PDB file of C-alpha atoms in Angstrom:
ATOM      1  CA  GLY D   1       0.372   0.026   0.007  1.00 66.00           C
ATOM      2  CA  ASP D   2       0.986   3.412   0.724  1.00 73.00           C
ATOM      3  CA  ARG D   3       3.517   2.790   3.229  1.00 80.00           C
ATOM      4  CA  LEU D   4       5.316   0.762   0.386  1.00 83.00           C
ATOM      5  CA  ARG D   5       4.813   3.246  -2.468  1.00 85.00           C
ATOM      6  CA  ARG D   6       6.217   6.265  -0.859  1.00 88.00           C
ATOM      7  CA  PRO D   7       9.906   4.333  -0.232  1.00 90.00           C
ATOM      8  CA  LEU D   8      10.183   2.593  -3.117  1.00 91.00           C
ATOM      9  CA  SER D   9       9.257   5.597  -5.405  1.00 91.00           C
ATOM     10  CA  GLN D  10      12.323   7.350  -3.661  1.00 92.00           C
ATOM     11  CA  LEU D  11      14.268   4.888  -4.055  1.00 93.00           C
ATOM     12  CA  LEU D  12      13.396   4.689  -7.577  1.00 94.00           C
ATOM     13  CA  PHE D  13      13.793   8.046  -8.001  1.00 95.00           C
ATOM     14  CA  PHE D  14      17.373   8.211  -6.953  1.00 95.00           C
ATOM     15  CA  ALA D  15      18.044   4.717  -9.353  1.00 94.00           C
ATOM     16  CA  LEU D  16      16.719   6.910 -12.141  1.00 95.00           C
ATOM     17  CA  LEU D  17      18.971  10.040 -11.777  1.00 95.00           C
ATOM     18  CA  ALA D  18      21.775   8.234 -11.334  1.00 94.00           C
ATOM     19  CA  ALA D  19      21.129   6.512 -14.708  1.00 94.00           C
ATOM     20  CA  PHE D  20      20.642  10.368 -15.869  1.00 94.00           C
ATOM     21  CA  VAL D  21      23.554  11.751 -14.413  1.00 94.00           C
ATOM     22  CA  GLY D  22      25.858   8.216 -16.081  1.00 92.00           C
ATOM     23  CA  ALA D  23      24.176   8.755 -19.273  1.00 91.00           C
ATOM     24  CA  SER D  24      24.317  12.409 -19.250  1.00 89.00           C
ATOM     25  CA  GLY D  25      28.231  12.338 -18.340  1.00 88.00           C
ATOM     26  CA  ILE D  26      29.424  10.070 -21.263  1.00 87.00           C
ATOM     27  CA  THR D  27      27.207  11.719 -23.923  1.00 83.00           C
ATOM     28  CA  GLY D  28      30.337  13.261 -25.341  1.00 80.00           C
ATOM     29  CA  VAL D  29      32.248  10.696 -25.941  1.00 82.00           C
ATOM     30  CA  ALA D  30      29.653   8.811 -27.950  1.00 81.00           C
ATOM     31  CA  PRO D  31      30.533   9.032 -31.619  1.00 84.00           C
ATOM     32  CA  PRO D  32      27.357  11.636 -33.248  1.00 87.00           C
ATOM     33  CA  GLY D  33      24.891   8.744 -35.237  1.00 83.00           C
ATOM     34  CA  THR D  34      26.337   5.305 -33.878  1.00 88.00           C
ATOM     35  CA  ARG D  35      24.183   2.857 -32.171  1.00 88.00           C
ATOM     36  CA  PHE D  36      25.647   3.282 -29.290  1.00 88.00           C
ATOM     37  CA  ASP D  37      24.527   7.277 -29.186  1.00 90.00           C
ATOM     38  CA  HIS D  38      21.259   7.214 -30.081  1.00 92.00           C
ATOM     39  CA  VAL D  39      20.373   4.586 -27.703  1.00 92.00           C
ATOM     40  CA  LEU D  40      22.262   6.162 -24.814  1.00 92.00           C
ATOM     41  CA  LYS D  41      20.131   9.756 -26.096  1.00 93.00           C
ATOM     42  CA  ALA D  42      16.952   7.701 -25.458  1.00 94.00           C
ATOM     43  CA  ALA D  43      18.315   6.214 -21.923  1.00 94.00           C
ATOM     44  CA  ILE D  44      18.891   9.666 -20.904  1.00 94.00           C
ATOM     45  CA  VAL D  45      15.574  10.923 -22.277  1.00 95.00           C
ATOM     46  CA  VAL D  46      13.746   7.408 -20.415  1.00 96.00           C
ATOM     47  CA  ALA D  47      15.660   7.852 -17.048  1.00 96.00           C
ATOM     48  CA  LEU D  48      14.261  11.943 -17.193  1.00 95.00           C
ATOM     49  CA  VAL D  49      10.560  10.924 -17.774  1.00 95.00           C
ATOM     50  CA  GLY D  50      10.972   8.338 -15.154  1.00 95.00           C
ATOM     51  CA  GLY D  51      12.557  10.721 -12.565  1.00 94.00           C
ATOM     52  CA  GLY D  52      10.189  12.786 -12.772  1.00 94.00           C
ATOM     53  CA  ALA D  53       7.135   9.757 -12.117  1.00 94.00           C
ATOM     54  CA  ALA D  54       8.904   8.312  -9.639  1.00 94.00           C
ATOM     55  CA  ALA D  55       9.336  11.970  -7.818  1.00 93.00           C
ATOM     56  CA  LEU D  56       5.429  12.404  -8.072  1.00 92.00           C
ATOM     57  CA  ALA D  57       4.680   9.228  -7.737  1.00 89.00           C
ATOM     58  CA  PRO D  58       3.897   9.268  -3.863  1.00 86.00           C
ATOM     59  CA  SER D  59       1.634  12.017  -4.115  1.00 85.00           C
ATOM     60  CA  GLY D  60      -0.027  10.374  -7.641  1.00 84.00           C
ATOM     61  CA  PRO D  61      -0.277   6.767  -7.094  1.00 83.00           C
ATOM     62  CA  ARG D  62      -0.787   6.250 -11.212  1.00 89.00           C
ATOM     63  CA  LEU D  63       2.496   7.558 -11.811  1.00 91.00           C
ATOM     64  CA  TYR D  64       4.030   5.006 -10.039  1.00 90.00           C
ATOM     65  CA  PRO D  65       3.945   1.995 -13.216  1.00 92.00           C
ATOM     66  CA  VAL D  66       5.830   4.608 -15.502  1.00 94.00           C
ATOM     67  CA  ALA D  67       8.832   5.057 -13.493  1.00 93.00           C
ATOM     68  CA  GLN D  68       8.617   0.837 -12.924  1.00 93.00           C
ATOM     69  CA  ALA D  69       8.349   0.915 -17.104  1.00 95.00           C
ATOM     70  CA  ALA D  70      11.470   3.302 -17.095  1.00 95.00           C
ATOM     71  CA  SER D  71      12.974   1.176 -14.953  1.00 94.00           C
ATOM     72  CA  LEU D  72      12.660  -1.748 -17.045  1.00 94.00           C
ATOM     73  CA  LEU D  73      13.116  -0.409 -20.245  1.00 95.00           C
ATOM     74  CA  LEU D  74      16.626   0.730 -19.348  1.00 95.00           C
ATOM     75  CA  LEU D  75      17.935  -2.663 -18.212  1.00 93.00           C
ATOM     76  CA  LEU D  76      17.364  -3.227 -22.269  1.00 93.00           C
ATOM     77  CA  ALA D  77      19.715   0.289 -22.861  1.00 93.00           C
ATOM     78  CA  PRO D  78      23.296  -1.534 -22.157  1.00 91.00           C
ATOM     79  CA  THR D  79      22.465  -4.645 -24.627  1.00 89.00           C
ATOM     80  CA  LEU D  80      20.894  -2.188 -27.238  1.00 88.00           C
ATOM     81  CA  SER D  81      24.028   0.332 -27.025  1.00 87.00           C
ATOM     82  CA  GLY D  82      27.115  -2.287 -26.157  1.00 82.00           C
ATOM     83  CA  HIS D  83      28.911  -5.467 -28.241  1.00 79.00           C
ATOM     84  CA  ALA D  84      26.392  -7.708 -27.806  1.00 76.00           C
ATOM     85  CA  LEU D  85      24.462  -6.770 -31.293  1.00 76.00           C
ATOM     86  CA  ASP D  86      27.703  -6.799 -32.984  1.00 79.00           C
ATOM     87  CA  ARG D  87      28.161  -8.607 -36.125  1.00 79.00           C
ATOM     88  CA  SER D  88      31.171 -10.944 -34.738  1.00 77.00           C
ATOM     89  CA  GLN D  89      28.593 -12.069 -31.691  1.00 77.00           C
ATOM     90  CA  PRO D  90      25.736 -14.431 -31.838  1.00 77.00           C
ATOM     91  CA  ARG D  91      22.887 -11.880 -31.633  1.00 71.00           C
ATOM     92  CA  VAL D  92      19.812 -14.225 -29.999  1.00 80.00           C
ATOM     93  CA  LEU D  93      22.714 -16.087 -27.584  1.00 83.00           C
ATOM     94  CA  ALA D  94      24.916 -12.756 -26.465  1.00 85.00           C
ATOM     95  CA  ALA D  95      21.722 -10.223 -26.529  1.00 88.00           C
ATOM     96  CA  LEU D  96      19.893 -13.143 -24.220  1.00 90.00           C
ATOM     97  CA  ALA D  97      22.667 -13.704 -22.201  1.00 90.00           C
ATOM     98  CA  ASP D  98      23.363  -9.640 -21.771  1.00 90.00           C
ATOM     99  CA  VAL D  99      20.010  -8.993 -20.523  1.00 92.00           C
ATOM    100  CA  ALA D 100      19.593 -11.856 -18.007  1.00 93.00           C
ATOM    101  CA  HIS D 101      22.781 -10.935 -16.866  1.00 93.00           C
ATOM    102  CA  LEU D 102      21.552  -7.377 -16.855  1.00 93.00           C
ATOM    103  CA  ALA D 103      18.828  -8.212 -15.079  1.00 94.00           C
ATOM    104  CA  ALA D 104      19.282 -10.635 -12.246  1.00 94.00           C
ATOM    105  CA  ALA D 105      22.214  -8.207 -11.202  1.00 92.00           C
ATOM    106  CA  ALA D 106      19.263  -5.660 -10.845  1.00 93.00           C
ATOM    107  CA  VAL D 107      17.102  -7.717  -8.885  1.00 92.00           C
ATOM    108  CA  TRP D 108      20.280  -8.848  -6.631  1.00 89.00           C
ATOM    109  CA  LEU D 109      20.907  -4.962  -6.127  1.00 89.00           C
ATOM    110  CA  GLY D 110      18.181  -3.282  -6.296  1.00 90.00           C
ATOM    111  CA  GLY D 111      16.804  -6.467  -3.477  1.00 89.00           C
ATOM    112  CA  LEU D 112      19.593  -5.160  -0.936  1.00 86.00           C
ATOM    113  CA  LEU D 113      18.905  -1.636  -1.291  1.00 89.00           C
ATOM    114  CA  THR D 114      15.010  -2.337  -0.807  1.00 88.00           C
ATOM    115  CA  LEU D 115      15.934  -4.694   2.132  1.00 85.00           C
ATOM    116  CA  VAL D 116      17.972  -1.581   3.478  1.00 84.00           C
ATOM    117  CA  TYR D 117      16.075   1.371   2.653  1.00 87.00           C
ATOM    118  CA  VAL D 118      12.439   0.208   1.957  1.00 88.00           C
ATOM    119  CA  VAL D 119      11.369  -2.863   4.134  1.00 86.00           C
ATOM    120  CA  PRO D 120      12.318  -0.708   7.461  1.00 84.00           C
ATOM    121  CA  ARG D 121      10.291   2.279   6.247  1.00 84.00           C
ATOM    122  CA  ALA D 122       7.237   0.081   5.122  1.00 83.00           C
ATOM    123  CA  SER D 123       7.005  -2.172   7.863  1.00 81.00           C
ATOM    124  CA  GLY D 124       7.805  -1.997  11.518  1.00 77.00           C
ATOM    125  CA  ASP D 125       6.891  -5.500  12.402  1.00 80.00           C
ATOM    126  CA  GLU D 126      10.166  -7.309  12.972  1.00 80.00           C
ATOM    127  CA  PRO D 127       8.760 -11.116  11.670  1.00 81.00           C
ATOM    128  CA  THR D 128       7.537  -9.626   8.313  1.00 82.00           C
ATOM    129  CA  ARG D 129      11.175  -7.921   7.867  1.00 82.00           C
ATOM    130  CA  ILE D 130      12.273 -11.657   8.726  1.00 80.00           C
ATOM    131  CA  ALA D 131       9.955 -12.787   6.217  1.00 83.00           C
ATOM    132  CA  VAL D 132      11.265 -10.309   3.876  1.00 84.00           C
ATOM    133  CA  ALA D 133      14.323 -10.446   4.220  1.00 82.00           C
ATOM    134  CA  ARG D 134      14.287 -14.797   3.437  1.00 81.00           C
ATOM    135  CA  ARG D 135      12.451 -14.485   0.665  1.00 86.00           C
ATOM    136  CA  PHE D 136      14.202 -12.370  -1.125  1.00 86.00           C
ATOM    137  CA  SER D 137      17.743 -14.581   0.294  1.00 82.00           C
ATOM    138  CA  THR D 138      16.349 -17.132  -2.066  1.00 83.00           C
ATOM    139  CA  ILE D 139      16.026 -14.507  -4.830  1.00 89.00           C
ATOM    140  CA  ALA D 140      18.729 -13.606  -4.568  1.00 86.00           C
ATOM    141  CA  LEU D 141      20.480 -17.040  -4.271  1.00 84.00           C
ATOM    142  CA  ALA D 142      19.310 -17.860  -7.832  1.00 89.00           C
ATOM    143  CA  ALA D 143      20.115 -13.840  -9.317  1.00 90.00           C
ATOM    144  CA  VAL D 144      23.851 -14.649  -7.884  1.00 87.00           C
ATOM    145  CA  LEU D 145      24.045 -18.003  -9.738  1.00 88.00           C
ATOM    146  CA  LEU D 146      22.443 -16.633 -13.115  1.00 92.00           C
ATOM    147  CA  ILE D 147      24.942 -13.547 -12.921  1.00 90.00           C
ATOM    148  CA  GLY D 148      27.732 -15.598 -12.878  1.00 87.00           C
ATOM    149  CA  ALA D 149      26.324 -18.409 -15.185  1.00 90.00           C
ATOM    150  CA  THR D 150      25.538 -15.541 -17.892  1.00 90.00           C
ATOM    151  CA  GLY D 151      28.752 -13.967 -17.301  1.00 86.00           C
ATOM    152  CA  ILE D 152      30.527 -17.202 -18.557  1.00 86.00           C
ATOM    153  CA  ALA D 153      28.214 -17.339 -21.715  1.00 86.00           C
ATOM    154  CA  ARG D 154      28.893 -13.557 -22.440  1.00 83.00           C
ATOM    155  CA  SER D 155      33.377 -14.084 -21.684  1.00 84.00           C
ATOM    156  CA  LEU D 156      32.683 -17.330 -24.363  1.00 82.00           C
ATOM    157  CA  THR D 157      30.716 -15.382 -26.906  1.00 80.00           C
ATOM    158  CA  GLU D 158      33.435 -11.901 -26.095  1.00 78.00           C
ATOM    159  CA  LEU D 159      36.843 -14.248 -26.249  1.00 78.00           C
ATOM    160  CA  SER D 160      38.344 -16.543 -28.624  1.00 76.00           C
ATOM    161  CA  ALA D 161      41.371 -17.049 -27.272  1.00 80.00           C
ATOM    162  CA  VAL D 162      42.953 -17.454 -23.302  1.00 81.00           C
ATOM    163  CA  HIS D 163      45.306 -15.465 -23.928  1.00 83.00           C
ATOM    164  CA  GLN D 164      42.509 -12.375 -24.284  1.00 82.00           C
ATOM    165  CA  LEU D 165      42.065 -12.518 -20.960  1.00 82.00           C
ATOM    166  CA  TRP D 166      44.947 -10.664 -20.048  1.00 85.00           C
ATOM    167  CA  SER D 167      45.495  -8.887 -23.531  1.00 83.00           C
ATOM    168  CA  THR D 168      42.433  -7.309 -24.046  1.00 84.00           C
ATOM    169  CA  SER D 169      40.504  -4.267 -21.698  1.00 83.00           C
ATOM    170  CA  TYR D 170      37.788  -7.106 -21.632  1.00 80.00           C
ATOM    171  CA  GLY D 171      39.416  -9.493 -20.276  1.00 83.00           C
ATOM    172  CA  ARG D 172      41.341  -7.964 -18.060  1.00 88.00           C
ATOM    173  CA  ALA D 173      37.917  -6.190 -16.951  1.00 86.00           C
ATOM    174  CA  LEU D 174      36.370  -9.385 -16.512  1.00 85.00           C
ATOM    175  CA  ILE D 175      39.185 -10.978 -14.037  1.00 88.00           C
ATOM    176  CA  ALA D 176      38.530  -7.694 -11.674  1.00 90.00           C
ATOM    177  CA  LYS D 177      34.517  -8.489 -11.507  1.00 84.00           C
ATOM    178  CA  THR D 178      35.288 -12.128 -11.017  1.00 84.00           C
ATOM    179  CA  VAL D 179      38.151 -11.023  -8.025  1.00 87.00           C
ATOM    180  CA  LEU D 180      35.202  -9.074  -6.969  1.00 84.00           C
ATOM    181  CA  PHE D 181      32.190 -11.287  -7.366  1.00 80.00           C
ATOM    182  CA  VAL D 182      33.634 -14.467  -5.999  1.00 80.00           C
ATOM    183  CA  PRO D 183      34.018 -13.297  -2.629  1.00 80.00           C
ATOM    184  CA  LEU D 184      30.779 -11.094  -2.659  1.00 75.00           C
ATOM    185  CA  PHE D 185      29.279 -14.596  -3.319  1.00 75.00           C
ATOM    186  CA  GLY D 186      30.915 -15.725  -0.395  1.00 76.00           C
ATOM    187  CA  VAL D 187      29.645 -13.193   1.750  1.00 71.00           C
ATOM    188  CA  GLY D 188      25.802 -13.744   0.453  1.00 70.00           C
ATOM    189  CA  TRP D 189      26.645 -17.274   1.314  1.00 72.00           C
ATOM    190  CA  LEU D 190      27.164 -16.448   5.137  1.00 70.00           C
ATOM    191  CA  ASN D 191      24.560 -13.730   5.356  1.00 65.00           C
ATOM    192  CA  ARG D 192      21.921 -16.270   3.967  1.00 66.00           C
ATOM    193  CA  THR D 193      23.175 -19.157   6.616  1.00 65.00           C
ATOM    194  CA  LEU D 194      24.045 -17.548   9.426  1.00 61.00           C
ATOM    195  CA  LEU D 195      22.588 -13.711   9.668  1.00 56.00           C
ATOM    196  CA  LEU D 196      18.767 -14.558   8.841  1.00 57.00           C
ATOM    197  CA  GLY D 197      18.198 -14.932  12.857  1.00 57.00           C
ATOM    198  CA  GLY D 198      17.726 -10.926  13.290  1.00 57.00           C
ATOM    199  CA  PHE D 199      16.669  -7.943  10.603  1.00 55.00           C
ATOM    200  CA  ALA D 200      19.416  -5.612  12.660  1.00 59.00           C
ATOM    201  CA  ARG D 201      22.339  -7.867  11.464  1.00 60.00           C
ATOM    202  CA  LEU D 202      20.916  -8.847   8.463  1.00 55.00           C
ATOM    203  CA  ARG D 203      21.179  -5.206   7.676  1.00 57.00           C
ATOM    204  CA  ARG D 204      24.663  -4.772   9.199  1.00 58.00           C
TER     205      ARG D 204
END
């Protein structure tokens, strides 16, 4: 109800604002007339419209679905503007893996932010908070596994030789993300198995 809509709208607003600022900051380096440039400009408009709708949603509930739709549309922007649609890529596989990778990351990160910011403002009931945290923990585990699987799929479509892991910028970025991903997965598993007994400990 209203107790959930207000903090969730605020979270959507700040997320869409971040997307707008980020996209605006790189428009200067986008080669004019390219697919990257067109998608980037479209993403800026979508983030602006969605952010405005999210800002007004607490007083105008009908605008809330507009903010949600804008957020979902922005999930497609990196795939539409990136290497997944290059002619050298298996178009269907690369695009589907890319979208799934981004969606799983959005579910994981968005869920964590929701646990920290939205849930405490939407409910003061400790059992309800813990139930939500447990439910999200299951979803997060599936999301993280999907992030790993789709990340592997994308790396197999992007790289044609092992030495490209250290000889290309994509490969080096892949190594850096893997180094970050593995300990985060361990922390998430620890969180799931040991810390679900209390919402306050889970938030820390």
